[in-house]
PDB file of C-alpha atoms in Angstrom:
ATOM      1  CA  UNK A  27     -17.647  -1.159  17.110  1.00 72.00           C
ATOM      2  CA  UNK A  28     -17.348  -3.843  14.254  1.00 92.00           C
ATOM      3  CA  UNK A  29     -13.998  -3.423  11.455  1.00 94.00           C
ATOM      4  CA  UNK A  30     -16.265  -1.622   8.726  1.00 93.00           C
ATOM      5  CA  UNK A  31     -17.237   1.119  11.373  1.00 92.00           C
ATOM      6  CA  UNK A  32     -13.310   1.481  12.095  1.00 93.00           C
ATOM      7  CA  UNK A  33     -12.249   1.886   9.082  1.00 93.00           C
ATOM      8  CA  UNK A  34     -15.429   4.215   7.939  1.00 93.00           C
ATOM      9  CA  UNK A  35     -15.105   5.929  10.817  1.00 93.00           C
ATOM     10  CA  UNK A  36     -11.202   6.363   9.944  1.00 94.00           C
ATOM     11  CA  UNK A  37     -11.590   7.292   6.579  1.00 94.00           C
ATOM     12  CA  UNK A  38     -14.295  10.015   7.434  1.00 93.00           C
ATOM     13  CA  UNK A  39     -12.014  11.895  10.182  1.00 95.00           C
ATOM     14  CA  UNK A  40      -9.036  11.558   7.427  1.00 94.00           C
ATOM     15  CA  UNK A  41     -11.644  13.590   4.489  1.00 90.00           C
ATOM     16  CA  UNK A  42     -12.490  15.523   6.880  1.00 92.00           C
ATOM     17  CA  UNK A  43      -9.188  16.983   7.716  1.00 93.00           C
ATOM     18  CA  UNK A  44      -8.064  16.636   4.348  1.00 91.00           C
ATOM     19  CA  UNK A  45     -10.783  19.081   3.382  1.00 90.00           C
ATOM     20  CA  UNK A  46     -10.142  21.257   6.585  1.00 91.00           C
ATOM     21  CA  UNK A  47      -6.338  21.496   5.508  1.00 91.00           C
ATOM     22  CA  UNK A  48      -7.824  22.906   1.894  1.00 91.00           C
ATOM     23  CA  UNK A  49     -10.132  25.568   3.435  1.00 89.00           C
ATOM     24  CA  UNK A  50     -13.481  22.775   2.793  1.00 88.00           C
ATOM     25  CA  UNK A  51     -14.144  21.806  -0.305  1.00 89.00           C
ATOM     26  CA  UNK A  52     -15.439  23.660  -3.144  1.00 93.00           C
ATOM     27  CA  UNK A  53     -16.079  23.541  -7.009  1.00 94.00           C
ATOM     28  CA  UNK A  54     -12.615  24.531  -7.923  1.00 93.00           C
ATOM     29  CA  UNK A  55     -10.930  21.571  -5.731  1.00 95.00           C
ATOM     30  CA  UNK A  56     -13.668  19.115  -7.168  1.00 96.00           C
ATOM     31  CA  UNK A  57     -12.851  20.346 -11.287  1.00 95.00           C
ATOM     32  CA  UNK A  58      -9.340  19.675 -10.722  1.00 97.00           C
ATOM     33  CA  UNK A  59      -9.259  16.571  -9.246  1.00 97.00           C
ATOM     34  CA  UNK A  60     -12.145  15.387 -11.802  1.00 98.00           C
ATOM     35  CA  UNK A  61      -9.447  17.162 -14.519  1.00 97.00           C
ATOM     36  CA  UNK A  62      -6.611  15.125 -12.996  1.00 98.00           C
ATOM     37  CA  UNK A  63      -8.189  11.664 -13.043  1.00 98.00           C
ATOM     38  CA  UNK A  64      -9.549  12.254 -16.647  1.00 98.00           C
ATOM     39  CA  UNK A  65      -5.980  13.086 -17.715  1.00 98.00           C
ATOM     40  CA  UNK A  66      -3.991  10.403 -15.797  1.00 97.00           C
ATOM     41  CA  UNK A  67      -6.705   8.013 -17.514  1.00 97.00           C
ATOM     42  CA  UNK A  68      -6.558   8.862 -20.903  1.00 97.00           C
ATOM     43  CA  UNK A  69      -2.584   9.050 -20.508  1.00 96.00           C
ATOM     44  CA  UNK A  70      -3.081   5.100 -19.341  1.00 96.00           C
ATOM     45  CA  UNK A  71      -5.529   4.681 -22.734  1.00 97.00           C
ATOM     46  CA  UNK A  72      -2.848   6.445 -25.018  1.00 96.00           C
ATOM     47  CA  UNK A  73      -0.063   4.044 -23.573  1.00 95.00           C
ATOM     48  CA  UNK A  74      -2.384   0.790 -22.984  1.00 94.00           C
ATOM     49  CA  UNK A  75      -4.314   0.720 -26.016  1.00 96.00           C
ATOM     50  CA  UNK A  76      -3.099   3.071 -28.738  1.00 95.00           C
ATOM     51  CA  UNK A  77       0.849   2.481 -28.088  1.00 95.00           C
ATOM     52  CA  UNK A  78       0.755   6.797 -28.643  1.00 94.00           C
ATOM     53  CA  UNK A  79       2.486   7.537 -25.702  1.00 93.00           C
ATOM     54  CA  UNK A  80       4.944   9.834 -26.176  1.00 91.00           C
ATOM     55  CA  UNK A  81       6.644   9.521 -22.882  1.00 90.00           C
ATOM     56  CA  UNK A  82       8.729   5.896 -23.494  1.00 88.00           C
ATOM     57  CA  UNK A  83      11.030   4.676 -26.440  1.00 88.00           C
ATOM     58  CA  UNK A  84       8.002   2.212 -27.499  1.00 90.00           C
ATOM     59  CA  UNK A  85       4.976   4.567 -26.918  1.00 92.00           C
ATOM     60  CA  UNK A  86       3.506   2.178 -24.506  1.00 93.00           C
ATOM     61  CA  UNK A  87       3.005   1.885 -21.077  1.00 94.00           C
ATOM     62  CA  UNK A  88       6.538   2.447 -18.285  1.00 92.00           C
ATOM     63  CA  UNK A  89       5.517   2.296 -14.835  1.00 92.00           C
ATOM     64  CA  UNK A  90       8.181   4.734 -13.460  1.00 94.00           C
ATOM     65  CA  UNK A  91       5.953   7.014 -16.373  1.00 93.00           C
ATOM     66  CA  UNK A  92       2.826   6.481 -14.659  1.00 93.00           C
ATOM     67  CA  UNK A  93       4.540   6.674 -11.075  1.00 95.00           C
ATOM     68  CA  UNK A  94       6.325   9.711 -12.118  1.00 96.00           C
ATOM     69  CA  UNK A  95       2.566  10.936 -13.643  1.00 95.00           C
ATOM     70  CA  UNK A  96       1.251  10.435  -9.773  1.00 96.00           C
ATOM     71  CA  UNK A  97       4.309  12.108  -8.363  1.00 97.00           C
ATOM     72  CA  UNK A  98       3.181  15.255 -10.215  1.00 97.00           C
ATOM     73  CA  UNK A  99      -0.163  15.273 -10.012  1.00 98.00           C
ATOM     74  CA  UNK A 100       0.313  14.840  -5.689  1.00 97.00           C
ATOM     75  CA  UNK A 101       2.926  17.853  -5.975  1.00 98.00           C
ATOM     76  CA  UNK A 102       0.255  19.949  -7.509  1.00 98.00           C
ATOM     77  CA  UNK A 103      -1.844  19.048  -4.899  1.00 97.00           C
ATOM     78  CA  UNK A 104       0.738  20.214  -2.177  1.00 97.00           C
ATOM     79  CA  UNK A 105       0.845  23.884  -4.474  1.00 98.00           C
ATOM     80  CA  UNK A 106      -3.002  24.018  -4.266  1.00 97.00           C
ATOM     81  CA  UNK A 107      -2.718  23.231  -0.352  1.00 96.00           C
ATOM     82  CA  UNK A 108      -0.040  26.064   0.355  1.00 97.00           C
ATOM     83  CA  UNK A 109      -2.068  28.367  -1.891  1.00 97.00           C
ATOM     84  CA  UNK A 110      -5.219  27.906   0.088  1.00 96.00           C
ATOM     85  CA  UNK A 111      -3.140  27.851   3.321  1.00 96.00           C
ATOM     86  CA  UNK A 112      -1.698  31.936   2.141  1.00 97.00           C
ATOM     87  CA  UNK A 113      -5.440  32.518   1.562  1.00 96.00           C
ATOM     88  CA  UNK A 114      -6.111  31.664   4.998  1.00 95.00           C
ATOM     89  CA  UNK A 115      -2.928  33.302   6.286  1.00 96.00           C
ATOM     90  CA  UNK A 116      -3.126  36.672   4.190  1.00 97.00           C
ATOM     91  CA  UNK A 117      -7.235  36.834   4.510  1.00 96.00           C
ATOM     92  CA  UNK A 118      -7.283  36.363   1.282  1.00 96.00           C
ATOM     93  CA  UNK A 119      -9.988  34.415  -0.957  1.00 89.00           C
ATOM     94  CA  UNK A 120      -8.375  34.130  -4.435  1.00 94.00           C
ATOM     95  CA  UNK A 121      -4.386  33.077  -4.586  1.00 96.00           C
ATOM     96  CA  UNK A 122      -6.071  29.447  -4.114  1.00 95.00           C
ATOM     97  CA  UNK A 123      -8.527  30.110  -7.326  1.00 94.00           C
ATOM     98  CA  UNK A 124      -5.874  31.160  -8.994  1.00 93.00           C
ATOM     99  CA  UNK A 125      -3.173  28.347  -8.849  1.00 96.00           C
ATOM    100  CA  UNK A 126      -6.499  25.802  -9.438  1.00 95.00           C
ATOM    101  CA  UNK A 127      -7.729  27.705 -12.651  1.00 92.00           C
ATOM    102  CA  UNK A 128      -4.253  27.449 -13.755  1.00 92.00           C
ATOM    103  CA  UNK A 129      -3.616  23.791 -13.235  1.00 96.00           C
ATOM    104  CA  UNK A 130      -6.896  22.637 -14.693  1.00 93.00           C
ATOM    105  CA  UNK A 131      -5.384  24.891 -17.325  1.00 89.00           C
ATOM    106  CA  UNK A 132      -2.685  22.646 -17.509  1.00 92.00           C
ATOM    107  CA  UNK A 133      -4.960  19.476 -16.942  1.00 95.00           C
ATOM    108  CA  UNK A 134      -7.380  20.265 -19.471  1.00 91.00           C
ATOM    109  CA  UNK A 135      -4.189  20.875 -22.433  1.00 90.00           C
ATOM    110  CA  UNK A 136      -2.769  17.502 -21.369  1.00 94.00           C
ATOM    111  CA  UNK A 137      -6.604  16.272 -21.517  1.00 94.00           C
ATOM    112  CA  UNK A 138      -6.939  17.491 -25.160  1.00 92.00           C
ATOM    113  CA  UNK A 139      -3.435  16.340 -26.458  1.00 91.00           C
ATOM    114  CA  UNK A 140      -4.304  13.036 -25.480  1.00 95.00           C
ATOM    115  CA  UNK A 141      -7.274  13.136 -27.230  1.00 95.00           C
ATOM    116  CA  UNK A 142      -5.471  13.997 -30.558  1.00 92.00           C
ATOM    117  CA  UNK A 143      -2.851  11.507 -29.949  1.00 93.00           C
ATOM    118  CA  UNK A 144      -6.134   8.923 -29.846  1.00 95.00           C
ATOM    119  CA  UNK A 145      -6.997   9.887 -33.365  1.00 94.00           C
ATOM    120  CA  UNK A 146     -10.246  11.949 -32.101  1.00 94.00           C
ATOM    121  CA  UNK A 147     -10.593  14.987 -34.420  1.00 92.00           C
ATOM    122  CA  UNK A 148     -10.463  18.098 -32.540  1.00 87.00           C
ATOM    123  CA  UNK A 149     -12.462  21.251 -33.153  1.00 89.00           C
ATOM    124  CA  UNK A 150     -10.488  24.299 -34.781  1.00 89.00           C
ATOM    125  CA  UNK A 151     -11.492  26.710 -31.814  1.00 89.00           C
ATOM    126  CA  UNK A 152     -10.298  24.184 -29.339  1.00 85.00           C
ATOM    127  CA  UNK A 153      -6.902  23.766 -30.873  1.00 83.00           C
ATOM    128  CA  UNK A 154      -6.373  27.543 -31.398  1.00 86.00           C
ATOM    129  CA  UNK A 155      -7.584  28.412 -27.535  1.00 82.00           C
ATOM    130  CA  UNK A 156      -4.910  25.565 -26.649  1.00 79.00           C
ATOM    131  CA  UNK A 157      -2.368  27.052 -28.649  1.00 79.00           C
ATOM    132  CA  UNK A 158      -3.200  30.393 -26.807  1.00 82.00           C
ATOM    133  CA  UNK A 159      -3.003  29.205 -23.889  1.00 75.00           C
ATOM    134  CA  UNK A 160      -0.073  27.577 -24.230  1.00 73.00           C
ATOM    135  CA  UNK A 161       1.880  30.998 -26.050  1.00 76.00           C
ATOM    136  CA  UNK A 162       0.890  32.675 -23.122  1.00 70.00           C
ATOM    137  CA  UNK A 163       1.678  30.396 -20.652  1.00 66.00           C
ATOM    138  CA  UNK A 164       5.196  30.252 -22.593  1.00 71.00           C
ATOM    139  CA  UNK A 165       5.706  33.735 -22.500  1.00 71.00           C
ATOM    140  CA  UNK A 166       4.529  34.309 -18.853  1.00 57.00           C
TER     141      UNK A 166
END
């Protein structure tokens, strides 16, 4: 067997278990992660480009920012794994749903604030269902 099969053939058994660990892979897991990359990007564009950021002094990029921005997005992960793994343990099918809903919740605020801080208008229903979300989640 030839490097590339190797190293396919290594990356394959890795997804595979990967997916296992989460109980296979489903819509939910696939939203969150495609909510996760489309917030740690457009946290990189308010930084990069519009100097919005307000996570540093200077509203630009910090790489312990982004680092830190990883760090949380792999702890969520770990949440959503021990979530599915109760599923699995209690014979349950919806503890996992719920900690995913609620963190592309989370995702999909970030997403939107973002947004603002690039200039891009926002819809009135959007930013009252975000501040809903967010009273709630404040008061829960």
């Amino acid at each position: 067997m030839n490097l590339k099969g190797i190293v396919c053939t290594s990356i394959g058994i890795v997804g595979a278990l990967i997916s296992d660990l989460f109980g296979g892979w489903d819509a939910a897991m696939t939203t969150l992660i495609v909510f996760m990359s489309i917030d740690y990007v457009t946290g990189i564009i308010v930084a990069g480009v519009f100097r919005q950021s307000k996570k540093s002094d200077t509203g630009g990029l910090k790489s312990n920012v982004g680092w830190q921005g990883l760090c949380r997005k792999g702890v969520t992960l770990a949440l959503v794994l021990m979530s599915c793994r109760l599923d699995i343990m209690m014979g349950t099918a919806y503890i996992k749903d719920t900690v995913v809903i609620a963190f592309c919740t989370n995702e999909l605020i970030s997403i939107v604030e973002n947004a603002g801080l690039m200039g891009i208008p926002m819809p009135n229903i959007i930013t009252r269902a975000i501040d809903i979300l967010k009273h709630d989640s404040e008061e829960g």
